[in-house]
Tab-separated table of C-alpha atoms in Angstrom:
chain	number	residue	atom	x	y	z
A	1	UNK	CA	0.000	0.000	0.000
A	2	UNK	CA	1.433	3.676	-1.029
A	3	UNK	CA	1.419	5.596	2.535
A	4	UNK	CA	0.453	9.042	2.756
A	5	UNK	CA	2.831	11.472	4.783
A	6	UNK	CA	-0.154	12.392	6.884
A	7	UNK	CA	-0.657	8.522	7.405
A	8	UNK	CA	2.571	8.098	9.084
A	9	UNK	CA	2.937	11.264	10.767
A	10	UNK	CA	5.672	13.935	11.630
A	11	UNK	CA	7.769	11.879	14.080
A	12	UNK	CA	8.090	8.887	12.296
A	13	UNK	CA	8.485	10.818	8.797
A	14	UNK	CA	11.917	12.209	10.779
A	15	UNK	CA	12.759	9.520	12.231
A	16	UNK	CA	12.968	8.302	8.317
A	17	UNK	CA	15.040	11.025	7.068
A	18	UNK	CA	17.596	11.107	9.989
A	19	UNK	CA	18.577	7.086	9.853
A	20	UNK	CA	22.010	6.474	9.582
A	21	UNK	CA	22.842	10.085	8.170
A	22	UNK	CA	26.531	10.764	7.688
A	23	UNK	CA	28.433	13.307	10.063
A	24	UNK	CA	31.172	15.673	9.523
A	25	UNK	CA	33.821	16.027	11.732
A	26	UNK	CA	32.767	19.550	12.826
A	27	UNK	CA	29.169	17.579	13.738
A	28	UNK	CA	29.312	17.804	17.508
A	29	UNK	CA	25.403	16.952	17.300
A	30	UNK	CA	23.100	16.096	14.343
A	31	UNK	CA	19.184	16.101	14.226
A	32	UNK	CA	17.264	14.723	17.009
A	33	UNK	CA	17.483	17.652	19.263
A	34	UNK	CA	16.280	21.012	19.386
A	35	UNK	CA	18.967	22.517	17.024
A	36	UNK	CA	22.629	21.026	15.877
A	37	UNK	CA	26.085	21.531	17.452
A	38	UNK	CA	28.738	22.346	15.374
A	39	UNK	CA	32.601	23.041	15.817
A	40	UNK	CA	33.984	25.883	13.884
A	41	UNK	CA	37.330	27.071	13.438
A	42	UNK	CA	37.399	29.695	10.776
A	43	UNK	CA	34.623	31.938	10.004
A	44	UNK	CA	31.039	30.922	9.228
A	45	UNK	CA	29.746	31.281	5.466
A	46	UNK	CA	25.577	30.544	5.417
A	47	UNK	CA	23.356	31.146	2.762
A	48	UNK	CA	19.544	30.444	2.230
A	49	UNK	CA	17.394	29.204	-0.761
A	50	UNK	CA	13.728	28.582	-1.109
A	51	UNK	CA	12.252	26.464	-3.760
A	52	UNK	CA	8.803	26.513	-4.157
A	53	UNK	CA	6.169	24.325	-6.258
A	54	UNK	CA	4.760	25.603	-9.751
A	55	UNK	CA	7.456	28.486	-9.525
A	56	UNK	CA	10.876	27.080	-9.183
A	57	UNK	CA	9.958	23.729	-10.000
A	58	UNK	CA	7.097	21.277	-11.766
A	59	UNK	CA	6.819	17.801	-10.075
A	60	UNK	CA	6.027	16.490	-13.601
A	61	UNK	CA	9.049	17.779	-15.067
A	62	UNK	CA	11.222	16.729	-11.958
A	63	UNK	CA	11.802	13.872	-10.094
A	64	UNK	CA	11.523	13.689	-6.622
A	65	UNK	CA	14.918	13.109	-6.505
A	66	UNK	CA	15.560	15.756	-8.924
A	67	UNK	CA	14.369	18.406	-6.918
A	68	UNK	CA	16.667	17.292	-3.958
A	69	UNK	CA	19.493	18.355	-6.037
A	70	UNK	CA	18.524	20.967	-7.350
A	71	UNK	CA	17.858	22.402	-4.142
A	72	UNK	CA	20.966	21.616	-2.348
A	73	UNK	CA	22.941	22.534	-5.457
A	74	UNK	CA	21.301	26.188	-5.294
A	75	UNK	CA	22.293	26.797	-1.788
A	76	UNK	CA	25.529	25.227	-1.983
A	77	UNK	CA	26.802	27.307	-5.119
A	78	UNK	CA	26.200	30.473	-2.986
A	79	UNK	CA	28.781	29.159	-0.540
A	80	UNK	CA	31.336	28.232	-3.586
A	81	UNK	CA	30.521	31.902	-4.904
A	82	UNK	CA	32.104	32.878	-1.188
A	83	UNK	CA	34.914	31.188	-2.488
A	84	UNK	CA	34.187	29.237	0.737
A	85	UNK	CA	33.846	25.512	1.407
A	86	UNK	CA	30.278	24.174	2.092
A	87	UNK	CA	30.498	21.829	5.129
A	88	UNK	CA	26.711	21.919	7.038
A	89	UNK	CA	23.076	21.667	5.940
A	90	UNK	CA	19.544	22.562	6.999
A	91	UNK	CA	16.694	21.604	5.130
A	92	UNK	CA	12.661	22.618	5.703
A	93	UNK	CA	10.567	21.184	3.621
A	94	UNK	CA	6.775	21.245	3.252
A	95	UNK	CA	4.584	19.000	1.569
A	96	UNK	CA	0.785	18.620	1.359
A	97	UNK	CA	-0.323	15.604	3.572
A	98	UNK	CA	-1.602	13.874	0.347
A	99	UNK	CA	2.155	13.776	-0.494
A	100	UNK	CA	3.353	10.282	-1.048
A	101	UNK	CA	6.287	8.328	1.135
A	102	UNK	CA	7.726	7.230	-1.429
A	103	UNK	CA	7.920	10.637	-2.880
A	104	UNK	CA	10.160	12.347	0.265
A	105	UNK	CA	11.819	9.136	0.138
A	106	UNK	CA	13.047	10.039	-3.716
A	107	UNK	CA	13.925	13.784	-2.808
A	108	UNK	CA	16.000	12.573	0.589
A	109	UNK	CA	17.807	10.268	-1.876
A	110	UNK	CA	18.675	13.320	-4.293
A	111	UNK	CA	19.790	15.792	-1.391
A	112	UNK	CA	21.919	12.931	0.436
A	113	UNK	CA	23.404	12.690	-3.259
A	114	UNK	CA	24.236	16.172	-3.435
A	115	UNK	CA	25.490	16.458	-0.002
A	116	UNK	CA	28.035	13.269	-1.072
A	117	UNK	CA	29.119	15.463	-4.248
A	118	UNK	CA	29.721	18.139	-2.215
A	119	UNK	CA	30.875	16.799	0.800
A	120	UNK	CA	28.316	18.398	3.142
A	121	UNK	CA	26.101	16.458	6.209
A	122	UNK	CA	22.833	17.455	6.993
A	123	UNK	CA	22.562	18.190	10.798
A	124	UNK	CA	18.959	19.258	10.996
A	125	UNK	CA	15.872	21.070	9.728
A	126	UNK	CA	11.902	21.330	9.935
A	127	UNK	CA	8.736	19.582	8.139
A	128	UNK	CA	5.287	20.580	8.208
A	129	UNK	CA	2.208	20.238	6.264
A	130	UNK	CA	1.221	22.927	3.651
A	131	UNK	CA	-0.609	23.147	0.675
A	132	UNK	CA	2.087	22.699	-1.916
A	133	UNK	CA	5.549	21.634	-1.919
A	134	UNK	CA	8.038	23.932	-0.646
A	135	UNK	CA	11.476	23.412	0.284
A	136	UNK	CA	13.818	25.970	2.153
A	137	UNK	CA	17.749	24.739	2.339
A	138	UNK	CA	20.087	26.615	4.512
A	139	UNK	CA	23.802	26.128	3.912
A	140	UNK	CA	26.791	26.262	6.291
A	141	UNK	CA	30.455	26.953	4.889
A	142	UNK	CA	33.611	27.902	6.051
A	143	UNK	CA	36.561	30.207	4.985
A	144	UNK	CA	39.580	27.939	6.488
A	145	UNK	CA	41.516	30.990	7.105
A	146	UNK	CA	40.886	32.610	3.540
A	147	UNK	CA	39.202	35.548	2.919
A	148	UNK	CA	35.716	35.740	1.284
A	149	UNK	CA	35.461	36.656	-1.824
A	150	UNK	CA	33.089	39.639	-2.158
A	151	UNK	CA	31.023	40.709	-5.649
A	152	UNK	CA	32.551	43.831	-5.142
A	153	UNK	CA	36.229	43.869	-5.796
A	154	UNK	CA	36.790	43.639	-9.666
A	155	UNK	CA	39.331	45.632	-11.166
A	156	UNK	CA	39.657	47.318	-14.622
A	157	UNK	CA	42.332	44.948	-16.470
A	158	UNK	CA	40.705	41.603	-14.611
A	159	UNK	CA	39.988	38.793	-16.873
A	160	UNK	CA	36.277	37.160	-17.177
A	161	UNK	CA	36.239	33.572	-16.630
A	162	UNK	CA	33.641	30.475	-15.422
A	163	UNK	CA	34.232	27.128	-14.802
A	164	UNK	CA	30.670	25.093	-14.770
A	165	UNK	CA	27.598	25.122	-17.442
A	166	UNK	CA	25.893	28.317	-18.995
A	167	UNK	CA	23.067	28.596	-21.287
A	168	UNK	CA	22.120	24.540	-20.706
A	169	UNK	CA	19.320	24.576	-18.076
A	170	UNK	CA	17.584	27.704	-19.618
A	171	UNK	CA	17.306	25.787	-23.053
A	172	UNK	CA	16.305	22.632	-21.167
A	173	UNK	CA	13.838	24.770	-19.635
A	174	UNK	CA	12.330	26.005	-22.910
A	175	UNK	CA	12.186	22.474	-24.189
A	176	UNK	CA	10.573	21.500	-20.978
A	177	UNK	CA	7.694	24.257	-21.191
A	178	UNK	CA	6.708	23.293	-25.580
A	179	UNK	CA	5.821	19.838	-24.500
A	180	UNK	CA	9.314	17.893	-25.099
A	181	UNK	CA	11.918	16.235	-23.380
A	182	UNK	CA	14.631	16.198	-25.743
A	183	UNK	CA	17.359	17.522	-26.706
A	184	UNK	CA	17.734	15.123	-23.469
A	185	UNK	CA	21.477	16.511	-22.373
A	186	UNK	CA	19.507	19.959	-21.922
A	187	UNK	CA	16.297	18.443	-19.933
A	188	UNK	CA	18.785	16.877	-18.065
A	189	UNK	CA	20.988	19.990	-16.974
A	190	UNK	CA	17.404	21.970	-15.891
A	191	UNK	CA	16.917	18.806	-13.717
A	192	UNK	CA	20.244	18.951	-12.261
A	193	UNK	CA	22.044	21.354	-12.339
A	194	UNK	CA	26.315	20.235	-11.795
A	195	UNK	CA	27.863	23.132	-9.611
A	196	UNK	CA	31.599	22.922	-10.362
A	197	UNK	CA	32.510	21.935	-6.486
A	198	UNK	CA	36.046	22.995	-5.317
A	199	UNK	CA	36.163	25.868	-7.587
A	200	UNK	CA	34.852	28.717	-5.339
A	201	UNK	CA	38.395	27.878	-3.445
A	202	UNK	CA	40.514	27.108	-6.165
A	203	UNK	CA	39.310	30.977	-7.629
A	204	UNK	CA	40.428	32.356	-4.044
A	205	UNK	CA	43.852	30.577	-4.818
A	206	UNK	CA	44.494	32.542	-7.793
A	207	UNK	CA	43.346	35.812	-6.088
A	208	UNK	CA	40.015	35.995	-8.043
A	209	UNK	CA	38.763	40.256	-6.919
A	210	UNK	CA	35.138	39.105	-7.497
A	211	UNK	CA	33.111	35.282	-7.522
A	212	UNK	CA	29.207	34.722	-8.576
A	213	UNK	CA	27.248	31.710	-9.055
A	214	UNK	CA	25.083	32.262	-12.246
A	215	UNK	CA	21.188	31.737	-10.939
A	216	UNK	CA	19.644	33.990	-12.801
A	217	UNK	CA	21.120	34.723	-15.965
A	218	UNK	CA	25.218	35.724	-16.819
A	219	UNK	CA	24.477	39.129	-17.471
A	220	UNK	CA	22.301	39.794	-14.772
A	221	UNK	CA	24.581	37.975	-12.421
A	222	UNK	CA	27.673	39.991	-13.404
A	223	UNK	CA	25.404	43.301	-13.456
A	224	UNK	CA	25.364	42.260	-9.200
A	225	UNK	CA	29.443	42.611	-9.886
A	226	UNK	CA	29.835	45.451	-11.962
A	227	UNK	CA	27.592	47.600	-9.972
A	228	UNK	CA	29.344	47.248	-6.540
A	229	UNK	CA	32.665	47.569	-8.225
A	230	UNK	CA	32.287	49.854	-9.982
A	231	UNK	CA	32.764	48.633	-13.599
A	232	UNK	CA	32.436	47.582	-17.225
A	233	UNK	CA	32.459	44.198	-18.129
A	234	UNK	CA	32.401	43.511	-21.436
A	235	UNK	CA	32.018	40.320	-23.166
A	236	UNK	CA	33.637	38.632	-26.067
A	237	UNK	CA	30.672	36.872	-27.763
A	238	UNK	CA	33.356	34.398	-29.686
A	239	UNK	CA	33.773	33.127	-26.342
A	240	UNK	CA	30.614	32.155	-25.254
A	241	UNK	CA	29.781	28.086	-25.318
A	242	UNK	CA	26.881	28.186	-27.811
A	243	UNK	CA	26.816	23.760	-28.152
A	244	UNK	CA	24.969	22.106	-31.207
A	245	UNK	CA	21.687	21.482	-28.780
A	246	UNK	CA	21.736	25.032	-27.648
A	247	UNK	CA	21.817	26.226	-31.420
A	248	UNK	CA	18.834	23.602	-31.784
A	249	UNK	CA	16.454	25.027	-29.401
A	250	UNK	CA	17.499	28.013	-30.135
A	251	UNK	CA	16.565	27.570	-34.013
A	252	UNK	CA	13.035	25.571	-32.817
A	253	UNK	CA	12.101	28.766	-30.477
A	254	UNK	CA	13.028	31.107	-32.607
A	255	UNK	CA	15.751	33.258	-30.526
A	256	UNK	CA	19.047	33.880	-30.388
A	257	UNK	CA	21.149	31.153	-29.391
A	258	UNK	CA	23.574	33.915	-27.283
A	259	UNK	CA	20.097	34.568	-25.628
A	260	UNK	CA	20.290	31.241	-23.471
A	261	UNK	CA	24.157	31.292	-22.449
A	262	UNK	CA	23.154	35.619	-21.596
A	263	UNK	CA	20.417	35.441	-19.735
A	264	UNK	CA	19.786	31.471	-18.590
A	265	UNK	CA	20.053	30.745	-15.273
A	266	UNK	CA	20.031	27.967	-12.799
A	267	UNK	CA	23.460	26.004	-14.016
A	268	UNK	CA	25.221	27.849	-10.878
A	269	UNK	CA	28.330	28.155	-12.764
A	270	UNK	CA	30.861	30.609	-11.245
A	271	UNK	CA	31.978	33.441	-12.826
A	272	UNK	CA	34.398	35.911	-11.209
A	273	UNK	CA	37.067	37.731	-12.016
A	274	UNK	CA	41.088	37.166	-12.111
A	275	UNK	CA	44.136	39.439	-11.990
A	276	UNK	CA	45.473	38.895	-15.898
A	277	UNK	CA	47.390	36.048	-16.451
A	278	UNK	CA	45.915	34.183	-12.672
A	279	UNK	CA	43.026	32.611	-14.597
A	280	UNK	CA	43.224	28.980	-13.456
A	281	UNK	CA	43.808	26.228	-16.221
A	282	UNK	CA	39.966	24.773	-15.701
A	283	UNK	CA	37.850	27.814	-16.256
A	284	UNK	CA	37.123	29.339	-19.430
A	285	UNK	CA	38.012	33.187	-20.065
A	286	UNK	CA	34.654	35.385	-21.713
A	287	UNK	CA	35.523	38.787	-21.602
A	288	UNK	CA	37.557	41.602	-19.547
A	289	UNK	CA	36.873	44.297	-17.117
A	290	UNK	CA	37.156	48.050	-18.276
A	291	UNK	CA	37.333	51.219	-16.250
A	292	UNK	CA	34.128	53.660	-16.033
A	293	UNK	CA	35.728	56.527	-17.979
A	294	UNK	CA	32.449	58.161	-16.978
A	295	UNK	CA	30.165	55.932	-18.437
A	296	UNK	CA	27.808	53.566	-15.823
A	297	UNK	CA	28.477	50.373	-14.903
A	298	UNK	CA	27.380	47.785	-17.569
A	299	UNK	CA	27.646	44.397	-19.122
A	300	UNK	CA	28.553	44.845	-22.590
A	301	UNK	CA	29.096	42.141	-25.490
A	302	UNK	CA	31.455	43.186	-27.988
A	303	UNK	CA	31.492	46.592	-26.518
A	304	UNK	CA	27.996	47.188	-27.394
A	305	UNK	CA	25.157	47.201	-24.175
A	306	UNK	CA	23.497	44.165	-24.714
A	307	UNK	CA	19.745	44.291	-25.030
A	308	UNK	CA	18.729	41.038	-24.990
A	309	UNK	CA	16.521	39.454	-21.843
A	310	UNK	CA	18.481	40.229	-18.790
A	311	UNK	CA	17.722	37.436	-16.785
A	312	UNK	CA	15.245	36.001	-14.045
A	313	UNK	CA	13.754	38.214	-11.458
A	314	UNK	CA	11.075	37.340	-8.688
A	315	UNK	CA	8.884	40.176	-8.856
């Protein structure tokens, strides 16, 4: 028989999702009390994401398990944009007492995947009843003795780099929402998005001035750069990875296939910005950073503004 979440109730629902979970070595003490213990020795990174049903997500175009990814993914690439090192994770989630066992059993199988990728435990969190899915992931990190990196420290001569996806889960997106699943690399990199773990620190190594996961669009993202620093950024469009499925979509929708890789989010990438010739050997350079010269900060692409979508915005 497929048991409901209200059929087997709140206690033995976390009782469920607690079993055997792995602990860090900072874990003093994990779920099962009133809040989790935790050893820190360098300064404290935490970030906070909420993903909620029918706007971040569709249950028929996701996986159970998908959508544990994706959410730990989208909190965990703000810590890697800190250039710090996600270690801890908090997860609320509610879920309509209708909801399926089987179905939270499929997402805790997708976030206890993502925490392995990125080397995280869970130590706690809340669940209630509501009347659609949501899901609200908190995520711990630490510096180790390294200084954050900020979004506002670029420099005019910097180099333009990411290391991770662009433009793929915006196309799988627009596949997603005309009815098909394929090209299936695309769906796939809506579904789950890869962050590029380890590279938040390995940009601090190579004294990156500025670091920013890409959630809602490239252009947006490195508008939240440019304006604190007080810069141009201008982007080489020969650069940008337009792949043969991108170019697909882009001739089936009828836009511009720069349009996805511009303005696509949710592939939480980093991009950031490196002292020229400190770009490390993994991430791919895209443009440069100008001075003002008394224009306004802007994202340019091939020194022209681009007008193009922008990028994702809540309200």
């Amino acid at each position: 028989m497929n048991m409901t979440l209200g059929e087997l109730g709140e206690f033995a629902l976390i009782d469920r999702i607690v079993k055997d979970l792995m602990k860090g070595p900072e874990v003093i003490l994990g779920p099962g009390d009133d809040a989790a213990v935790l050893s820190v020795d360098s300064s404290l990174v935490v970030s906070t994401d909420v993903m909620n049903e029918g706007i971040h997500f569709r249950t028929d175009w996701s996986s159970p398990s998908d959508i544990g990814h994706r959410a730990v993914a989208a909190a965990a690439a703000d810590i890697e944009a800190m250039g710090a090192v996600p270690t801890n994770l908090l997860i609320a989630l509610s879920a309509p007492k209708e909801t399926q066992v089987a179905w939270l059993d499929r997402f805790m199988e997708g976030v206890l995947e993502e925490c392995e990728s990125a080397h995280m435990s869970l130590v706690g969190g809340d669940l209630c009843g509501g009347s659609a899915i949501s899901v609200a992931v908190t995520v711990l990190g630490q510096t180790r003795g390294k200084p954050v990196i900020q979004r506002s420290g670029a420099q005019p001569g910097d180099a333009v780099a990411y290391r991770g996806r662009l433009g793929l889960a915006a196309a799988g997106l627009a596949v997603l929402s005309r009815g098909f699943r394929s090209p299936r690399a695309l769906v796939n990199a809506y579904q789950r998005p890869q962050v590029p773990y380890g590279a938040g620190v390995e940009a601090g190594r190579h004294g990156a001035t500025a670091l920013i996961d890409v959630s809602d669009g490239l252009v947006a993202d490195l508008n939240h750069i440019a304006q604190p620093s007080g810069v141009i950024i201008d982007l080489d469009s020969g650069t940008l990875p337009v792949s043969e499925p991108i170019e697909a979509v882009a001739h089936a929708t009828g836009r511009d296939a720069k349009d996805f890789i511009l303005s696509g989010g949710e592939d939480h990438a980093l991009v950031g910005c490196f002292p020229f010739g400190e770009v490390p050997k993994l991430w791919t350079v895209i443009g440069r950073v100008e001075a003002l010269e008394g224009r306004d900060p802007a994202i340019l692409l091939d020194g022209e503004e681009w007008l193009g979508r922008q990028g994702w915005t809540h309200f």
